[in-house]
XYZ file of C-alpha atoms in Angstrom:
775
model
C -21.416 20.670 -9.843
C -23.826 20.589 -6.993
C -27.437 19.656 -6.898
C -28.581 23.284 -6.478
C -26.793 24.403 -9.699
C -28.938 22.150 -11.637
C -32.292 23.952 -10.801
C -32.066 26.396 -13.614
C -31.936 24.113 -16.663
C -34.320 21.693 -15.031
C -37.000 24.182 -14.608
C -36.981 24.991 -18.373
C -38.175 21.653 -19.200
C -41.754 21.254 -19.898
C -44.078 19.752 -17.017
C -44.827 16.824 -19.143
C -41.487 15.856 -19.766
C -39.818 17.011 -16.429
C -40.170 13.572 -14.573
C -38.918 11.783 -17.425
C -35.820 13.851 -18.219
C -34.824 14.680 -14.499
C -32.854 11.311 -13.922
C -31.064 11.638 -17.290
C -29.941 15.239 -16.480
C -28.748 14.180 -12.942
C -27.021 11.254 -14.483
C -25.372 13.515 -17.119
C -24.086 16.034 -14.427
C -23.034 13.355 -12.164
C -20.860 11.688 -14.781
C -19.490 15.078 -15.885
C -18.353 15.602 -12.226
C -16.920 12.037 -11.912
C -14.959 12.422 -15.300
C -13.806 15.958 -14.717
C -10.529 14.900 -16.554
C -12.111 15.691 -19.926
C -13.206 13.740 -23.045
C -9.644 13.609 -24.606
C -7.859 10.342 -24.053
C -4.762 10.651 -21.770
C -1.491 9.663 -23.274
C 0.542 6.665 -22.167
C 2.896 7.937 -19.286
C 6.489 7.015 -19.862
C 7.154 6.157 -16.225
C 9.879 3.698 -14.988
C 9.323 2.607 -11.434
C 11.964 2.157 -9.124
C 13.480 2.644 -5.528
C 13.961 6.360 -6.017
C 13.891 9.033 -8.593
C 17.052 10.430 -10.228
C 19.871 11.648 -7.849
C 19.277 15.284 -8.492
C 15.691 15.059 -7.969
C 16.135 13.300 -4.648
C 18.776 15.919 -3.574
C 16.439 18.776 -4.503
C 13.404 17.479 -2.610
C 15.488 17.669 0.480
C 15.311 21.415 0.597
C 12.173 23.617 0.577
C 12.233 26.959 -1.349
C 11.793 28.873 1.788
C 15.263 27.795 2.738
C 16.888 29.449 -0.299
C 18.250 32.543 1.623
C 20.329 29.963 3.830
C 22.186 28.616 0.865
C 24.446 31.503 0.480
C 25.132 31.713 4.249
C 25.975 27.805 4.457
C 28.250 28.184 1.356
C 30.166 31.177 2.924
C 30.552 29.222 6.324
C 31.801 26.204 4.481
C 34.109 28.024 2.304
C 35.646 29.824 5.463
C 35.861 26.626 7.400
C 37.625 24.943 4.605
C 40.210 27.617 4.341
C 40.831 27.492 8.107
C 41.669 23.854 8.057
C 43.071 23.283 4.612
C 46.283 24.664 2.801
C 45.990 28.222 1.242
C 44.903 27.887 -2.332
C 43.847 24.389 -2.008
C 40.445 23.412 -3.667
C 37.815 21.748 -1.472
C 37.225 19.023 -4.011
C 40.721 17.636 -3.450
C 40.283 16.910 0.291
C 38.279 14.172 1.893
C 35.558 14.843 4.388
C 35.334 13.662 7.859
C 31.740 14.282 9.042
C 30.719 13.230 12.448
C 27.305 13.760 13.803
C 27.551 15.163 17.546
C 25.487 13.277 20.476
C 21.968 14.815 18.420
C 19.736 17.797 19.559
C 16.578 15.703 18.973
C 17.110 14.913 22.522
C 17.315 18.522 23.662
C 14.456 18.824 26.104
C 14.860 22.607 26.660
C 14.381 23.117 22.751
C 11.382 20.912 22.857
C 9.732 22.734 25.706
C 10.521 26.035 24.252
C 8.741 25.059 20.995
C 5.846 23.438 22.881
C 5.087 26.955 24.526
C 5.324 28.972 21.215
C 1.888 29.740 19.579
C 3.530 29.383 16.139
C 6.388 27.480 14.806
C 8.549 28.646 12.027
C 11.545 27.742 10.071
C 13.793 29.438 12.430
C 12.992 27.147 15.439
C 14.726 24.070 13.773
C 17.893 25.667 12.077
C 20.529 23.567 13.893
C 18.494 20.327 13.535
C 17.874 20.813 9.849
C 21.636 21.405 9.250
C 22.480 18.178 10.859
C 19.700 16.266 9.119
C 20.742 17.451 5.749
C 24.324 16.626 6.340
C 23.160 13.090 7.293
C 20.867 12.699 4.312
C 23.483 13.844 1.695
C 25.764 11.320 3.211
C 23.238 8.478 3.071
C 22.143 9.403 -0.415
C 25.595 9.811 -2.022
C 27.005 6.646 -0.506
C 23.811 4.721 -1.478
C 23.938 5.436 -5.115
C 26.282 3.062 -6.929
C 27.914 3.479 -10.216
C 29.696 1.084 -12.512
C 33.145 2.881 -12.196
C 33.209 2.753 -8.372
C 36.574 1.892 -6.942
C 36.955 -1.142 -4.638
C 37.949 0.740 -1.623
C 34.887 2.921 -2.260
C 32.625 -0.289 -2.327
C 34.160 -1.533 0.880
C 33.615 1.820 2.646
C 29.932 1.759 1.380
C 29.371 -1.806 2.990
C 31.008 -0.558 6.291
C 28.811 2.436 6.404
C 25.751 0.335 5.519
C 26.576 -2.124 8.388
C 27.278 0.668 10.862
C 23.962 2.287 9.839
C 21.954 -0.707 10.491
C 23.621 -1.896 13.632
C 22.479 -1.237 17.179
C 25.205 1.525 17.868
C 23.251 4.353 19.107
C 21.993 3.872 22.742
C 21.856 -0.040 21.765
C 19.386 0.737 18.850
C 19.895 1.196 15.121
C 19.920 4.702 13.673
C 16.569 4.299 12.093
C 14.869 3.644 15.352
C 16.164 6.949 16.627
C 14.354 8.737 13.789
C 11.179 6.547 14.295
C 11.223 8.047 17.994
C 11.658 11.727 16.462
C 8.493 11.095 14.298
C 6.495 9.772 17.364
C 7.586 12.678 19.560
C 6.434 15.034 16.909
C 2.970 13.447 16.377
C 2.441 13.387 20.125
C 3.077 17.201 20.134
C 6.179 16.854 22.502
C 8.549 18.222 19.763
C 6.377 20.404 17.123
C 9.646 22.216 15.898
C 11.102 18.967 14.299
C 11.520 19.313 10.419
C 9.332 16.338 9.715
C 10.001 16.271 5.905
C 13.813 15.838 6.408
C 13.286 13.394 9.159
C 11.026 11.210 7.004
C 13.295 11.435 3.913
C 16.255 10.413 6.071
C 14.349 7.672 7.579
C 13.188 6.306 4.237
C 16.699 6.421 2.728
C 18.194 4.759 5.788
C 15.792 1.958 5.473
C 16.557 1.788 1.847
C 20.369 1.662 2.190
C 20.394 -0.724 5.222
C 17.829 -3.239 4.362
C 17.951 -3.004 0.529
C 15.577 -2.001 -2.270
C 13.278 -3.843 -4.714
C 16.133 -5.500 -6.694
C 17.826 -6.526 -3.401
C 14.598 -7.897 -2.106
C 14.046 -10.068 -5.405
C 17.581 -11.501 -4.925
C 17.011 -12.233 -1.224
C 13.817 -14.026 -2.117
C 15.506 -16.249 -4.704
C 18.237 -16.875 -2.259
C 15.703 -17.760 0.537
C 13.796 -20.333 -1.728
C 17.129 -21.852 -2.736
C 18.181 -22.362 0.956
C 14.804 -24.024 1.807
C 14.898 -26.287 -1.353
C 11.890 -24.744 -2.983
C 11.320 -24.437 -6.626
C 12.593 -21.165 -8.482
C 10.207 -18.417 -8.997
C 8.107 -18.867 -12.134
C 9.022 -15.359 -13.410
C 10.691 -12.239 -12.410
C 7.774 -9.968 -11.237
C 9.740 -6.887 -11.883
C 10.483 -7.466 -15.516
C 7.039 -8.689 -16.057
C 5.608 -5.519 -14.831
C 8.097 -3.298 -16.764
C 7.125 -5.022 -20.053
C 3.376 -4.458 -19.580
C 1.629 -1.909 -21.706
C -0.990 0.338 -20.311
C -4.652 -0.210 -21.396
C -6.783 2.568 -22.655
C -8.526 4.568 -19.888
C -12.373 4.661 -19.400
C -14.261 6.514 -21.959
C -15.661 9.985 -20.748
C -19.282 10.360 -19.714
C -19.986 12.585 -22.871
C -18.781 10.075 -25.214
C -20.558 7.247 -23.471
C -23.889 9.177 -23.653
C -23.395 10.126 -27.290
C -22.467 6.391 -28.049
C -25.826 5.192 -26.243
C -27.788 7.864 -28.203
C -26.447 6.439 -31.377
C -27.317 2.975 -30.532
C -30.921 3.858 -29.501
C -31.471 5.683 -32.660
C -30.000 2.821 -34.632
C -32.410 0.375 -32.965
C -35.289 2.654 -33.426
C -34.733 3.060 -37.097
C -34.239 -0.745 -37.692
C -37.457 -1.388 -35.737
C -39.394 1.142 -38.091
C -38.006 -0.393 -41.070
C -38.953 -3.897 -39.968
C -42.639 -2.905 -38.880
C -42.931 -1.168 -42.362
C -41.933 -4.375 -44.079
C -44.610 -6.290 -42.146
C -47.116 -3.979 -43.691
C -45.958 -4.622 -47.194
C -46.782 -7.228 -49.651
C -44.287 -9.897 -48.336
C -46.118 -13.128 -47.846
C -43.509 -14.449 -45.339
C -42.881 -11.767 -42.775
C -40.072 -12.892 -40.268
C -41.986 -12.344 -36.962
C -39.736 -14.368 -34.829
C -36.847 -11.930 -34.470
C -39.251 -9.030 -33.560
C -40.765 -11.446 -30.717
C -37.338 -11.974 -29.537
C -36.469 -8.360 -29.431
C -39.627 -7.617 -27.509
C -39.188 -10.311 -24.936
C -35.603 -9.287 -24.389
C -36.930 -5.656 -23.963
C -39.261 -6.901 -21.340
C -36.572 -8.810 -19.540
C -34.224 -5.897 -19.439
C -37.220 -3.909 -17.777
C -37.844 -6.548 -15.371
C -34.446 -7.981 -14.620
C -34.524 -8.935 -10.965
C -30.862 -8.386 -10.648
C -30.819 -4.900 -11.965
C -30.987 -3.564 -8.358
C -29.211 -6.394 -6.601
C -26.553 -4.003 -5.529
C -28.580 -1.562 -3.586
C -25.739 -0.525 -1.405
C -24.101 1.106 -4.435
C -27.180 2.754 -5.688
C -25.699 6.164 -5.533
C -22.927 5.224 -7.627
C -25.085 3.487 -10.411
C -24.312 6.360 -12.755
C -20.710 5.735 -12.420
C -21.109 2.205 -13.568
C -21.989 3.587 -16.992
C -18.488 4.044 -17.737
C -18.151 0.304 -17.933
C -14.495 -0.143 -16.631
C -11.765 0.495 -19.207
C -13.779 1.151 -22.335
C -17.578 2.061 -23.020
C -19.528 -1.263 -22.907
C -22.659 -2.209 -24.735
C -25.118 -4.114 -22.818
C -24.601 -7.805 -23.954
C -28.224 -8.465 -24.090
C -28.753 -5.771 -26.571
C -25.712 -6.686 -28.576
C -26.737 -10.207 -29.181
C -30.082 -9.442 -30.614
C -29.230 -6.842 -33.067
C -30.874 -7.968 -36.406
C -28.525 -5.987 -38.752
C -25.152 -4.824 -37.498
C -25.289 -1.009 -37.081
C -22.888 1.315 -38.927
C -19.393 1.427 -37.340
C -18.973 4.064 -34.955
C -15.920 6.420 -34.899
C -13.202 4.790 -32.782
C -12.408 6.463 -29.467
C -8.759 5.925 -29.806
C -6.431 4.775 -32.637
C -7.007 1.177 -33.598
C -3.430 0.298 -33.212
C -3.426 0.713 -29.447
C -6.020 -2.126 -29.190
C -2.959 -4.529 -29.345
C -1.941 -3.613 -25.894
C -1.439 -7.094 -24.528
C 0.654 -9.900 -25.831
C -0.846 -13.141 -27.131
C 0.037 -15.150 -23.858
C -0.896 -14.236 -20.445
C 2.036 -12.214 -18.521
C 1.805 -14.294 -15.379
C 2.127 -18.166 -14.907
C -0.858 -19.376 -13.025
C -0.358 -20.353 -9.252
C -1.993 -22.693 -6.997
C -1.775 -23.081 -3.278
C -1.611 -26.308 -1.312
C -4.853 -25.270 0.460
C -6.647 -24.907 -3.001
C -5.780 -28.477 -3.818
C -7.088 -29.809 -0.529
C -10.200 -27.741 -0.987
C -10.760 -29.247 -4.580
C -10.219 -32.878 -3.284
C -12.415 -32.378 -0.347
C -15.280 -31.302 -2.580
C -14.668 -34.027 -5.124
C -14.500 -36.728 -2.427
C -17.732 -35.526 -0.982
C -19.589 -35.611 -4.180
C -18.268 -38.983 -5.563
C -17.369 -40.967 -2.408
C -19.229 -39.405 0.496
C -16.430 -38.900 2.741
C -13.149 -37.011 2.960
C -9.483 -37.799 3.970
C -8.411 -34.710 5.629
C -5.321 -33.056 4.123
C -4.352 -36.276 2.022
C -3.633 -34.825 -1.566
C -2.097 -37.919 -2.838
C -5.021 -40.696 -2.597
C -7.380 -40.468 -5.583
C -8.949 -44.019 -5.227
C -12.621 -43.789 -6.123
C -12.477 -40.576 -7.995
C -13.309 -40.443 -11.840
C -10.558 -39.967 -14.367
C -11.269 -36.225 -15.066
C -10.511 -35.616 -11.342
C -7.234 -37.259 -11.693
C -6.321 -35.036 -14.562
C -7.462 -31.945 -12.768
C -5.467 -32.811 -9.619
C -2.453 -33.399 -12.053
C -2.835 -29.956 -13.601
C -3.308 -28.225 -10.158
C -0.048 -29.838 -8.753
C 1.819 -28.925 -11.912
C 1.142 -25.194 -10.978
C 1.458 -25.677 -7.384
C 3.396 -22.843 -5.599
C 4.900 -22.990 -2.111
C 5.622 -19.619 -0.768
C 8.253 -18.745 1.888
C 5.386 -17.753 4.028
C 3.762 -20.959 4.137
C 7.116 -22.680 5.165
C 7.555 -20.074 7.980
C 3.895 -20.923 9.136
C 4.359 -24.509 9.234
C 7.789 -24.134 11.088
C 6.279 -21.737 13.601
C 3.571 -24.157 14.285
C 5.852 -27.078 14.742
C 7.844 -24.807 17.334
C 4.781 -24.005 19.255
C 3.583 -27.561 19.343
C 7.107 -29.200 20.199
C 9.246 -26.573 22.170
C 11.188 -29.140 23.952
C 11.887 -31.435 21.026
C 12.806 -28.818 18.519
C 14.661 -26.624 20.986
C 15.351 -22.843 20.596
C 15.071 -21.278 17.050
C 18.521 -19.995 15.666
C 17.463 -16.512 14.520
C 19.800 -14.871 12.245
C 20.799 -11.258 13.290
C 19.783 -9.500 9.964
C 19.260 -5.711 9.764
C 15.643 -6.409 9.279
C 15.469 -8.598 12.479
C 17.438 -5.820 14.442
C 15.008 -3.177 13.336
C 11.920 -5.269 14.144
C 13.223 -6.204 17.641
C 13.792 -2.420 18.242
C 10.402 -1.380 17.076
C 8.510 -4.032 18.680
C 7.778 -2.444 22.069
C 6.314 0.720 20.459
C 5.371 -0.548 16.943
C 1.690 0.657 17.383
C 2.802 4.373 18.190
C 5.148 4.484 15.112
C 2.443 3.177 12.673
C -0.124 5.667 14.060
C 2.368 8.295 13.893
C 3.229 7.620 10.209
C -0.497 7.398 9.364
C -1.179 10.573 11.138
C 1.476 12.447 8.851
C 0.032 10.819 5.772
C -3.515 12.001 6.662
C -2.174 15.640 7.335
C -0.224 15.668 4.127
C -2.957 14.077 1.873
C -4.647 16.583 -0.701
C -8.142 15.516 0.360
C -7.696 16.221 4.026
C -9.213 19.194 5.290
C -7.453 21.466 8.012
C -8.507 20.947 11.532
C -7.495 22.712 14.699
C -6.460 19.708 16.460
C -4.318 18.351 13.657
C -0.540 18.201 13.704
C 1.217 20.917 11.984
C 3.491 19.494 9.084
C 4.326 23.028 7.782
C 6.883 23.947 10.483
C 9.752 23.380 8.310
C 8.457 25.385 5.229
C 6.780 28.515 6.914
C 8.889 31.509 7.028
C 9.315 33.778 9.928
C 7.696 36.654 8.038
C 4.709 35.749 5.940
C 4.597 36.963 2.229
C 3.329 40.389 1.443
C 3.261 40.188 -2.450
C 1.211 38.021 -4.930
C 4.446 36.564 -6.186
C 5.806 35.556 -2.735
C 2.300 34.095 -1.947
C 2.228 32.077 -5.071
C 5.909 30.891 -4.496
C 4.890 29.898 -0.849
C 1.850 28.026 -2.062
C 3.914 26.026 -4.400
C 6.223 25.195 -1.746
C 3.485 24.128 0.569
C 1.884 21.692 -2.007
C 5.475 20.366 -2.880
C 6.246 19.842 0.671
C 3.077 17.741 1.259
C 3.784 15.597 -1.815
C 7.220 14.818 -0.657
C 5.910 13.821 2.746
C 3.317 11.498 1.084
C 6.189 10.085 -1.137
C 8.543 9.247 1.662
C 5.838 7.699 3.872
C 4.236 5.382 1.134
C 7.930 4.235 0.179
C 8.846 3.628 3.827
C 5.706 1.649 4.715
C 5.938 -0.394 1.508
C 9.643 -1.142 2.169
C 8.890 -2.135 5.886
C 6.066 -4.479 4.715
C 8.078 -6.162 2.007
C 11.202 -6.694 4.272
C 9.196 -8.013 7.294
C 7.294 -10.378 5.117
C 10.559 -11.832 3.710
C 12.111 -12.102 7.059
C 8.967 -13.710 8.782
C 5.438 -13.571 7.786
C 4.042 -12.953 11.316
C 6.310 -9.695 11.517
C 4.547 -8.709 8.380
C 1.287 -9.512 9.701
C 1.870 -7.751 12.968
C 2.663 -4.434 11.207
C -0.383 -5.041 8.829
C -2.906 -5.492 11.710
C -1.656 -2.305 13.227
C -2.034 -0.467 9.938
C -5.635 -1.934 9.593
C -6.518 -1.117 13.090
C -5.196 2.466 12.636
C -7.724 2.798 9.667
C -5.084 2.659 6.882
C -7.657 1.130 4.385
C -10.055 4.124 4.455
C -7.328 6.573 4.545
C -5.700 5.239 1.347
C -9.335 5.206 -0.474
C -9.755 8.800 0.834
C -6.390 9.768 -0.814
C -7.572 8.353 -4.083
C -11.104 9.942 -3.907
C -9.911 12.946 -5.781
C -9.172 13.996 -9.252
C -6.433 11.600 -9.629
C -5.209 12.713 -13.105
C -4.877 16.423 -11.737
C -2.714 15.048 -8.850
C -0.337 13.047 -11.112
C 0.024 15.927 -13.579
C 0.580 18.544 -10.798
C 3.422 20.942 -11.370
C 4.296 22.066 -7.861
C 7.927 22.779 -8.673
C 10.328 25.754 -9.497
C 13.135 24.418 -11.297
C 15.214 27.308 -11.146
C 14.999 27.261 -7.272
C 15.708 23.603 -6.992
C 18.993 22.402 -5.127
C 21.754 22.231 -6.182
C 20.776 24.344 -9.424
C 20.020 27.419 -7.158
C 23.630 27.198 -5.626
C 25.691 26.849 -8.691
C 23.823 29.101 -11.273
C 22.827 32.566 -11.288
C 19.253 33.433 -9.958
C 16.895 34.524 -12.821
C 14.186 36.936 -12.166
C 10.802 35.165 -11.131
C 7.582 36.331 -12.620
C 3.854 34.923 -11.956
C 3.895 33.461 -15.503
C 7.096 31.507 -14.890
C 5.615 30.149 -11.537
C 2.311 29.116 -13.095
C 4.071 27.425 -15.942
C 6.066 24.839 -13.754
C 8.251 22.371 -15.467
C 7.404 20.659 -18.970
C 7.257 17.139 -17.786
C 4.060 15.214 -18.736
C 3.584 14.051 -15.126
C 4.915 14.511 -11.499
C 7.250 11.458 -10.832
C 6.919 11.570 -7.058
C 3.057 11.790 -7.122
C 2.721 8.726 -9.527
C 5.308 6.945 -7.489
C 3.255 7.515 -4.289
C -0.058 6.476 -5.864
C 1.576 3.130 -6.976
C 3.057 2.644 -3.509
C -0.172 3.133 -1.839
C -2.000 0.761 -4.073
C 0.772 -1.822 -3.423
C 0.312 -1.242 0.399
C -3.567 -1.712 -0.012
C -2.969 -4.946 -2.024
C -0.579 -6.241 0.626
C -3.038 -5.531 3.444
C -5.925 -7.298 1.703
C -4.501 -10.156 -0.005
C -6.098 -13.506 1.172
C -8.010 -11.374 3.901
C -11.636 -11.637 3.389
C -12.514 -9.347 6.332
C -10.392 -6.655 4.865
C -11.591 -7.346 1.312
C -15.156 -6.588 2.811
C -13.912 -3.434 4.081
C -13.097 -2.419 0.495
C -16.755 -3.134 -0.454
C -18.204 -1.498 2.514
C -16.278 1.776 1.910
C -17.501 1.551 -1.918
C -14.013 1.556 -3.203
C -15.004 0.212 -6.638
C -15.885 3.467 -8.184
C -12.910 5.282 -6.554
C -10.605 2.558 -8.138
C -12.202 2.679 -11.589
C -11.476 6.261 -11.834
C -7.890 5.569 -10.952
C -7.729 3.378 -14.170
C -7.941 6.590 -16.212
C -4.045 6.920 -15.316
C -2.493 5.377 -18.501
C 0.307 3.498 -16.639
C 0.667 -0.111 -16.795
C 1.919 -0.652 -13.290
C -0.610 1.379 -11.606
C -3.401 -0.034 -13.574
C -2.320 -3.549 -12.573
C -2.572 -2.846 -8.961
C -5.830 -1.201 -9.354
C -7.195 -4.273 -11.323
C -5.794 -6.431 -8.435
C -7.885 -4.703 -5.919
C -10.924 -4.795 -8.092
C -10.545 -8.536 -8.572
C -10.394 -9.467 -5.122
C -13.856 -7.798 -4.559
C -15.626 -8.777 -7.706
C -17.482 -11.661 -6.111
C -18.921 -9.319 -3.477
C -20.154 -6.559 -5.848
C -23.223 -8.440 -7.403
C -24.212 -9.544 -10.854
C -25.238 -6.121 -12.071
C -21.879 -4.569 -11.379
C -20.029 -7.393 -13.281
C -22.606 -7.041 -16.267
C -22.086 -3.339 -16.448
C -18.076 -3.685 -16.307
C -17.388 -6.368 -18.630
C -14.428 -4.551 -20.095
C -12.780 -4.162 -16.629
C -13.466 -7.885 -15.992
C -11.607 -8.679 -19.370
C -8.749 -6.418 -18.305
C -8.419 -8.324 -15.101
C -8.193 -11.614 -16.996
C -5.676 -10.271 -19.171
C -3.152 -8.431 -16.678
C -3.791 -10.129 -13.258
C -2.278 -13.403 -12.287
C -4.773 -16.377 -12.307
C -5.330 -18.979 -9.477
C -6.615 -22.021 -11.446
C -9.538 -22.783 -9.275
C -10.420 -19.198 -7.998
C -13.833 -18.220 -9.223
C -13.332 -14.605 -8.806
C -15.749 -13.498 -11.481
C -18.576 -15.175 -9.587
C -20.202 -15.117 -6.063
C -20.154 -18.693 -4.917
C -17.038 -18.759 -2.878
C -17.542 -20.607 0.322
C -14.876 -18.527 1.893
C -17.338 -15.381 1.394
C -19.207 -15.965 4.618
C -19.415 -12.787 6.640
C -19.700 -14.394 9.768
C -16.131 -15.805 9.710
C -14.501 -12.338 9.276
C -14.112 -11.511 12.924
C -12.890 -14.862 13.772
C -10.300 -14.653 11.075
C -8.636 -11.557 12.565
C -8.759 -12.938 16.013
C -7.148 -16.105 15.143
C -4.472 -14.198 13.164
C -3.803 -11.950 16.140
C -3.542 -14.991 18.463
C -0.848 -16.592 16.239
C 0.996 -13.185 15.977
C 1.080 -12.850 19.833
C 2.218 -16.358 20.269
C 5.016 -15.859 17.704
C 6.185 -12.655 19.584
C 6.070 -14.346 22.931
C 8.084 -17.376 21.795
C 10.642 -15.400 19.808
C 11.184 -12.325 21.911
C 9.883 -13.001 25.378
C 12.921 -13.885 27.560
C 10.865 -15.050 30.455
C 8.402 -17.275 28.450
C 10.686 -20.390 29.106
C 10.327 -20.484 32.658
C 7.883 -23.296 32.824
C 10.282 -25.442 30.768
C 13.499 -24.666 32.857
C 15.066 -27.467 34.653
C 14.336 -27.830 38.354
C 16.932 -28.560 40.982
C 15.590 -31.384 43.314
C 18.652 -31.566 45.442
C 17.838 -30.124 49.001
C 21.518 -29.337 49.727
C 21.982 -27.452 46.557
C 18.706 -25.486 46.952
C 19.834 -24.478 50.668
C 23.174 -23.731 49.632
C 22.061 -21.142 46.925
C 22.757 -17.430 47.924
C 19.678 -15.395 48.044
C 19.705 -11.668 48.004
C 17.319 -10.357 50.672
C 16.419 -6.780 51.293
C 18.228 -4.753 53.803
C 15.050 -4.255 56.322
C 14.908 -8.038 56.446
C 18.010 -8.375 58.523
C 16.528 -6.059 61.078
C 13.264 -8.018 61.379
C 14.897 -11.368 60.985
C 13.992 -12.539 64.677
C 10.286 -11.304 64.255
C 10.182 -13.186 61.018
C 11.426 -16.395 62.617
C 8.986 -16.082 65.512
C 6.044 -15.440 63.345
C 6.608 -17.901 60.449
C 8.637 -20.762 62.221
C 8.185 -21.040 66.004
C 4.692 -20.058 66.197
C 3.443 -22.317 63.467
C 3.076 -26.001 64.685
C 4.282 -28.728 62.380
C 2.244 -31.884 62.141
C 5.143 -34.335 61.649
C 2.861 -37.420 61.661
C 0.555 -36.032 58.873
C 3.809 -35.033 56.912
C 5.319 -38.666 57.312
C 2.089 -40.153 56.145
C 1.797 -37.977 53.086
C 5.341 -39.303 52.138
């Protein structure tokens, strides 16, 4: 509701009370707008996170509802071709398939130039390309899915197909790189007819098959630690997250206002009764509690920390929702003389036991944390430091010894730390350590192919994500992602318009799903392969404004987005092909499906939160971006989604910026702070709940990014620049050997050889005496 709409009820207030009531009314309407999900508590979403949705759901999302007229034609063409190549009367299911994709029309310059000149692109401009992409997608998806009853020869064929798909077979580059090139050409307006949804889905599934999903990533991580002799992981993160239970979402604005009014009425009635008792006959009135109450009220009115967070002044009303539950001010709570009558619970009391008795995660400590702790202790007790020495404890008191022992018991050495130390050694001693033996993994092959144009690929993906986001507004200069969903003839009836509207929204949701899953897979695989590959992609994402883009995505009614029903089940593939088509009505289109939530939208939200976590983890400059863009109210609204995994990654993002949000925010969101403590992993000496971290100095942020960029450039130059070892190549000092080498000279040199001798040799006097003296 806008401010203009508030004028009518505000004008009805008496002049004497108008100034006093106006802030309350504004706060009421603002909270009602922010909490548009309603006062009813959302149920727990039975959502199981994984690499993909069910096979049928993934197949149905390949086709838009606008393509349904082509299904019958495709089936007739297939059956006719099958009869022409098979035995009469033979069933198509009894024969094998030999599908070969022809040298691809994505490089058809004539089609690209023709599409560029067209004023409007429709489904008909990409017919051939959509067929080829659909065939390839169906092959990849059907081969990717494994079952327990797979025969050995089928497993062998799957591994062969997987190897071929990830190898540089297409023009010396892997198949995924060709798809990245298609994405880049589409976003640069050189090929506006490309069916981008199918390209993105095929690209995502190709990466998923060739590099591996989340289960394979966990296995590779465990294997990598074993090879380096590192201790095993303290727990399986996938199992821990799946065993978590969701916390109750924040209370609505109306419930919080009613709760506060009841508390104020209770305090007012208790004060009146207490004053009446002082006027009675009691010879020993208890004046001390009344004095304490008055002093605390005065403190609350004059609290200097009330407005310490001026930058978030416009979101003060949003802080009323107090995190995951309604929160009573701890100062008011501690001074109540008599307990108030119990309030009706906002949710069933059984759901208060949402967390196990023990914390779900084992605490971790970095080597840097131990060094910092010892440096501080030595400065305090001894007066000098010993650098990175974490073994010498001479001169330190006994409690420090016990603290160091506890920290070392929980010390965790990541693969990234080992890779960074190895890279530093290779940079410092290139001659001693020699060349690095790099394993040609599918991830390494893909990174090497993406390296020259990595920034263009990242920008193209973010452009598509921005165009498909529900919070984005249409602009004339934005890319058209609806080229493969708009029909040649626009709808003329209300039913056709409703169907197309659902199809367009579904189309955008699928694009967001594919891009979010693709970016997350790339970040995780590059981080496991080498930390500087991950950092290189991360920096390009940050420089391309990925952080504000994701925050903009979540700045919406997230409950409405997750519960959206942009699907028509009877039109989904393959249901539409093998069943009779029922008659569609406006009521059936509005009803949608009966699912509690939309799997792909919740999957996309979790992926985007995980990407945001990966970009900001241990990066203070990027954490400050979250603070500057006022992400705390946006993320708190996302806690309304009652799903454990999504809440976990929201709480992680809130934890890393808590120290920058000020005391007032922490005091007003104690339930959120408690949820962070219960659900997020602890770092033993990380004072995230306070604001005294020495690493929080803003003047170091730019230097941090510059130092990281320098390390990345050194890594890429050493590992992938073939000419970078020229300074260290052996030199031939033998005169006869050097003169005997054959030198390829240009053709025009032979014609001007005599002129060159005259100018460069004969006409130049040689001072032989000076030459001999120099020797």
